[in-house]
Amino acid sequence: MLLATGTTAIVYWGYHVLDPSGPDLLTFVLPLLALVAITLFIMVERRAEEPIVPLRLFGNSTVSIVSGVSLVAGTVTLGMFFYFALYMQTLTGLSPAEVGFLFLPASLTSMVISIVAGRVIAATGRYKWMPVVAMGIGGFLMLGFVLTNQHTPIWVLATMMAVFGISMGLQFQVLIVAIQAAAPLQDIGAVTSLITQARTLGASLGLALNGAVMIWALNRQTAELPADAAARLPGGLNGLTPHLASSLPGAIREVVLDHYSSGFNVMFIWVAALYFVAMGLTLLLEDKEIPKRA
């Protein structure tokens, strides 16, 4: 009950904090509730004969590092899909269905690379380099998105999403292999649940934190809009929708989208920084060799 309460409070806060009505009582109560519930959960787990999450596992450096990396990975991957869709639909003017097709390359490359990564680990027993490379690719990809704007060709965006899938494919399943290989046999189920929980929390926090950075940056860009462009946006750049963007006159639309992409660039730089933090954590992993497949 304590774990469910703490998790639900964090996840719900991640969505609630982006409510356009602004902060209210829940904005401040939910994090406090999560902190209290998780603190009590740890106290109970320390005394439980059969704990849900054996705290002794965190004495294993691989378990601790992979859990932290998975939290950040959820923030920079699962916590970014909504913003990718919003960004690309607003800048390109594509319909939601058409933008959905831009995500297909990420799904395909993620699936293929996951299979290839599994075969490489089975053959060599080595896995550390994969999440390191994955986080590096993700970080530089986010910096690449800083260079995109409304004039970026669709094929370039699709290619970048394919690279995003490569980054995911080299980390998600590989981190599960790493944490399972590091845990005692009787705790494999617990560590697998732990990494899934970390990703879920990361995705929710990513939605909130990435969105907060984006909103702050868009507000700054709104203040820099020319008067004629600002008059067309009563809700500012935060209220810009794909439909509204496509209905703007040509010259004003160019100015608005330039400022809009500049606001998103701040978020991309923020996410790139998180990727490089995760890369630093993965470098701390022990370079272990797990048993090869016969």
CSV table of N, CA, C and O in Angstrom, one decimal, residues 162-212:
chain,number,residue,atom,x,y,z
A,162,ALA,N,14.7,7.6,-36.2
A,162,ALA,CA,15.3,6.3,-36.4
A,162,ALA,C,16.5,6.2,-35.4
A,162,ALA,O,16.7,5.2,-34.8
A,163,VAL,N,17.3,7.3,-35.4
A,163,VAL,CA,18.5,7.3,-34.5
A,163,VAL,C,18.0,7.2,-33.0
A,163,VAL,O,18.7,6.6,-32.2
A,164,PHE,N,16.9,7.9,-32.7
A,164,PHE,CA,16.3,7.8,-31.4
A,164,PHE,C,16.0,6.4,-31.0
A,164,PHE,O,16.2,6.0,-29.9
A,165,GLY,N,15.5,5.6,-32.0
A,165,GLY,CA,15.2,4.2,-31.7
A,165,GLY,C,16.4,3.4,-31.5
A,165,GLY,O,16.4,2.5,-30.7
A,166,ILE,N,17.5,3.7,-32.2
A,166,ILE,CA,18.8,3.0,-31.9
A,166,ILE,C,19.2,3.2,-30.5
A,166,ILE,O,19.7,2.3,-29.8
A,167,SER,N,19.1,4.5,-30.0
A,167,SER,CA,19.5,4.8,-28.6
A,167,SER,C,18.7,4.0,-27.7
A,167,SER,O,19.2,3.4,-26.7
A,168,MET,N,17.4,3.9,-27.9
A,168,MET,CA,16.5,3.1,-27.0
A,168,MET,C,16.8,1.6,-27.1
A,168,MET,O,16.9,0.9,-26.1
A,169,GLY,N,17.1,1.1,-28.3
A,169,GLY,CA,17.4,-0.3,-28.5
A,169,GLY,C,18.7,-0.8,-27.8
A,169,GLY,O,18.8,-1.9,-27.4
A,170,LEU,N,19.6,0.2,-27.6
A,170,LEU,CA,20.9,-0.2,-27.0
A,170,LEU,C,20.8,0.0,-25.5
A,170,LEU,O,21.8,-0.3,-24.8
A,171,GLN,N,19.7,0.4,-24.9
A,171,GLN,CA,19.7,0.6,-23.5
A,171,GLN,C,18.6,-0.2,-22.8
A,171,GLN,O,18.9,-0.8,-21.7
A,172,PHE,N,17.4,-0.2,-23.3
A,172,PHE,CA,16.3,-0.7,-22.5
A,172,PHE,C,16.5,-2.2,-22.1
A,172,PHE,O,16.5,-2.5,-20.9
A,173,GLN,N,16.6,-3.1,-23.1
A,173,GLN,CA,16.7,-4.5,-22.8
A,173,GLN,C,18.1,-4.8,-22.2
A,173,GLN,O,18.3,-5.7,-21.4
A,174,VAL,N,19.1,-4.0,-22.6
A,174,VAL,CA,20.5,-4.2,-22.2
A,174,VAL,C,20.6,-4.0,-20.7
A,174,VAL,O,21.2,-4.7,-19.9
A,175,LEU,N,19.9,-2.9,-20.2
A,175,LEU,CA,19.9,-2.6,-18.8
A,175,LEU,C,19.2,-3.7,-18.0
A,175,LEU,O,19.6,-4.0,-16.8
A,176,ILE,N,18.2,-4.3,-18.5
A,176,ILE,CA,17.5,-5.4,-17.9
A,176,ILE,C,18.5,-6.6,-17.7
A,176,ILE,O,18.6,-7.2,-16.7
A,177,VAL,N,19.2,-6.9,-18.8
A,177,VAL,CA,20.2,-8.0,-18.7
A,177,VAL,C,21.2,-7.7,-17.7
A,177,VAL,O,21.6,-8.5,-16.9
A,178,ALA,N,21.7,-6.4,-17.6
A,178,ALA,CA,22.7,-6.0,-16.7
A,178,ALA,C,22.3,-6.2,-15.2
A,178,ALA,O,23.0,-6.8,-14.4
A,179,ILE,N,21.1,-5.8,-14.9
A,179,ILE,CA,20.6,-5.8,-13.5
A,179,ILE,C,20.2,-7.3,-13.1
A,179,ILE,O,20.4,-7.7,-12.0
A,180,GLN,N,19.7,-8.1,-14.1
A,180,GLN,CA,19.4,-9.5,-13.8
A,180,GLN,C,20.7,-10.3,-13.6
A,180,GLN,O,20.7,-11.2,-12.8
A,181,ALA,N,21.7,-10.0,-14.4
A,181,ALA,CA,23.0,-10.7,-14.2
A,181,ALA,C,23.7,-10.4,-12.9
A,181,ALA,O,24.4,-11.2,-12.4
A,182,ALA,N,23.4,-9.2,-12.4
A,182,ALA,CA,24.1,-8.8,-11.1
A,182,ALA,C,23.3,-9.2,-9.9
A,182,ALA,O,23.9,-9.3,-8.8
A,183,ALA,N,22.1,-9.6,-10.0
A,183,ALA,CA,21.3,-9.9,-8.8
A,183,ALA,C,21.3,-11.4,-8.5
A,183,ALA,O,21.5,-12.2,-9.4
A,184,PRO,N,21.2,-11.8,-7.2
A,184,PRO,CA,21.1,-13.2,-6.9
A,184,PRO,C,19.9,-13.8,-7.6
A,184,PRO,O,18.9,-13.1,-7.9
A,185,LEU,N,20.0,-15.1,-7.8
A,185,LEU,CA,18.9,-15.8,-8.6
A,185,LEU,C,17.5,-15.6,-8.0
A,185,LEU,O,16.6,-15.4,-8.7
A,186,GLN,N,17.5,-15.6,-6.6
A,186,GLN,CA,16.1,-15.5,-6.0
A,186,GLN,C,15.6,-14.1,-6.0
A,186,GLN,O,14.4,-13.9,-5.7
A,187,ASP,N,16.4,-13.1,-6.5
A,187,ASP,CA,15.9,-11.7,-6.5
A,187,ASP,C,15.8,-11.2,-7.9
A,187,ASP,O,15.5,-10.0,-8.1
A,188,ILE,N,15.8,-12.0,-8.9
A,188,ILE,CA,15.7,-11.6,-10.3
A,188,ILE,C,14.4,-10.9,-10.6
A,188,ILE,O,14.3,-9.9,-11.2
A,189,GLY,N,13.3,-11.5,-10.0
A,189,GLY,CA,12.0,-10.9,-10.2
A,189,GLY,C,11.9,-9.5,-9.6
A,189,GLY,O,11.3,-8.6,-10.1
A,190,ALA,N,12.5,-9.4,-8.4
A,190,ALA,CA,12.5,-8.1,-7.7
A,190,ALA,C,13.2,-7.0,-8.5
A,190,ALA,O,12.7,-5.9,-8.6
A,191,VAL,N,14.4,-7.3,-9.0
A,191,VAL,CA,15.2,-6.3,-9.7
A,191,VAL,C,14.5,-6.0,-11.0
A,191,VAL,O,14.6,-4.8,-11.5
A,192,THR,N,13.9,-6.9,-11.7
A,192,THR,CA,13.2,-6.7,-12.9
A,192,THR,C,12.0,-5.7,-12.7
A,192,THR,O,11.8,-4.8,-13.4
A,193,SER,N,11.3,-5.9,-11.6
A,193,SER,CA,10.2,-5.0,-11.2
A,193,SER,C,10.8,-3.6,-10.9
A,193,SER,O,10.2,-2.6,-11.2
A,194,LEU,N,11.9,-3.6,-10.2
A,194,LEU,CA,12.5,-2.3,-9.8
A,194,LEU,C,12.9,-1.5,-11.0
A,194,LEU,O,12.6,-0.3,-11.0
A,195,ILE,N,13.5,-2.1,-12.0
A,195,ILE,CA,13.9,-1.3,-13.2
A,195,ILE,C,12.7,-0.8,-14.0
A,195,ILE,O,12.7,0.3,-14.5
A,196,THR,N,11.6,-1.6,-14.0
A,196,THR,CA,10.4,-1.2,-14.7
A,196,THR,C,9.7,0.0,-13.9
A,196,THR,O,9.3,0.9,-14.5
A,197,GLN,N,9.8,-0.1,-12.6
A,197,GLN,CA,9.2,0.9,-11.8
A,197,GLN,C,10.0,2.2,-12.0
A,197,GLN,O,9.4,3.3,-12.1
A,198,ALA,N,11.3,2.1,-12.1
A,198,ALA,CA,12.2,3.3,-12.3
A,198,ALA,C,11.8,4.0,-13.6
A,198,ALA,O,11.8,5.2,-13.7
A,199,ARG,N,11.6,3.2,-14.6
A,199,ARG,CA,11.3,3.8,-15.9
A,199,ARG,C,9.9,4.5,-15.9
A,199,ARG,O,9.8,5.6,-16.5
A,200,THR,N,9.0,3.9,-15.2
A,200,THR,CA,7.7,4.5,-15.2
A,200,THR,C,7.7,5.8,-14.4
A,200,THR,O,7.1,6.8,-14.9
A,201,LEU,N,8.4,5.8,-13.3
A,201,LEU,CA,8.6,7.1,-12.6
A,201,LEU,C,9.3,8.1,-13.4
A,201,LEU,O,9.0,9.3,-13.5
A,202,GLY,N,10.4,7.7,-14.1
A,202,GLY,CA,11.1,8.6,-15.0
A,202,GLY,C,10.3,9.2,-16.1
A,202,GLY,O,10.4,10.3,-16.4
A,203,ALA,N,9.4,8.3,-16.7
A,203,ALA,CA,8.5,8.8,-17.8
A,203,ALA,C,7.6,9.9,-17.2
A,203,ALA,O,7.4,10.9,-17.9
A,204,SER,N,7.0,9.7,-16.0
A,204,SER,CA,6.1,10.7,-15.5
A,204,SER,C,6.9,12.0,-15.1
A,204,SER,O,6.4,13.1,-15.4
A,205,LEU,N,8.1,11.8,-14.5
A,205,LEU,CA,8.9,13.0,-14.1
A,205,LEU,C,9.3,13.7,-15.4
A,205,LEU,O,9.4,14.9,-15.4
A,206,GLY,N,9.6,12.9,-16.4
A,206,GLY,CA,10.0,13.6,-17.7
A,206,GLY,C,8.9,14.4,-18.3
A,206,GLY,O,9.2,15.5,-18.7
A,207,LEU,N,7.7,13.9,-18.2
A,207,LEU,CA,6.6,14.7,-18.7
A,207,LEU,C,6.5,16.0,-17.9
A,207,LEU,O,6.2,17.1,-18.5
A,208,ALA,N,6.7,16.0,-16.6
A,208,ALA,CA,6.6,17.2,-15.8
A,208,ALA,C,7.8,18.1,-16.0
A,208,ALA,O,7.7,19.3,-16.2
A,209,LEU,N,9.0,17.5,-15.8
A,209,LEU,CA,10.2,18.4,-15.8
A,209,LEU,C,10.5,18.9,-17.2
A,209,LEU,O,10.8,20.1,-17.3
A,210,ASN,N,10.4,18.1,-18.2
A,210,ASN,CA,10.7,18.5,-19.5
A,210,ASN,C,9.7,19.6,-19.9
A,210,ASN,O,10.0,20.6,-20.6
A,211,GLY,N,8.4,19.3,-19.5
A,211,GLY,CA,7.4,20.3,-19.8
A,211,GLY,C,7.6,21.6,-19.1
A,211,GLY,O,7.3,22.7,-19.7
A,212,ALA,N,8.0,21.6,-17.9
A,212,ALA,CA,8.3,22.8,-17.1
A,212,ALA,C,9.4,23.6,-17.8
A,212,ALA,O,9.2,24.9,-17.9
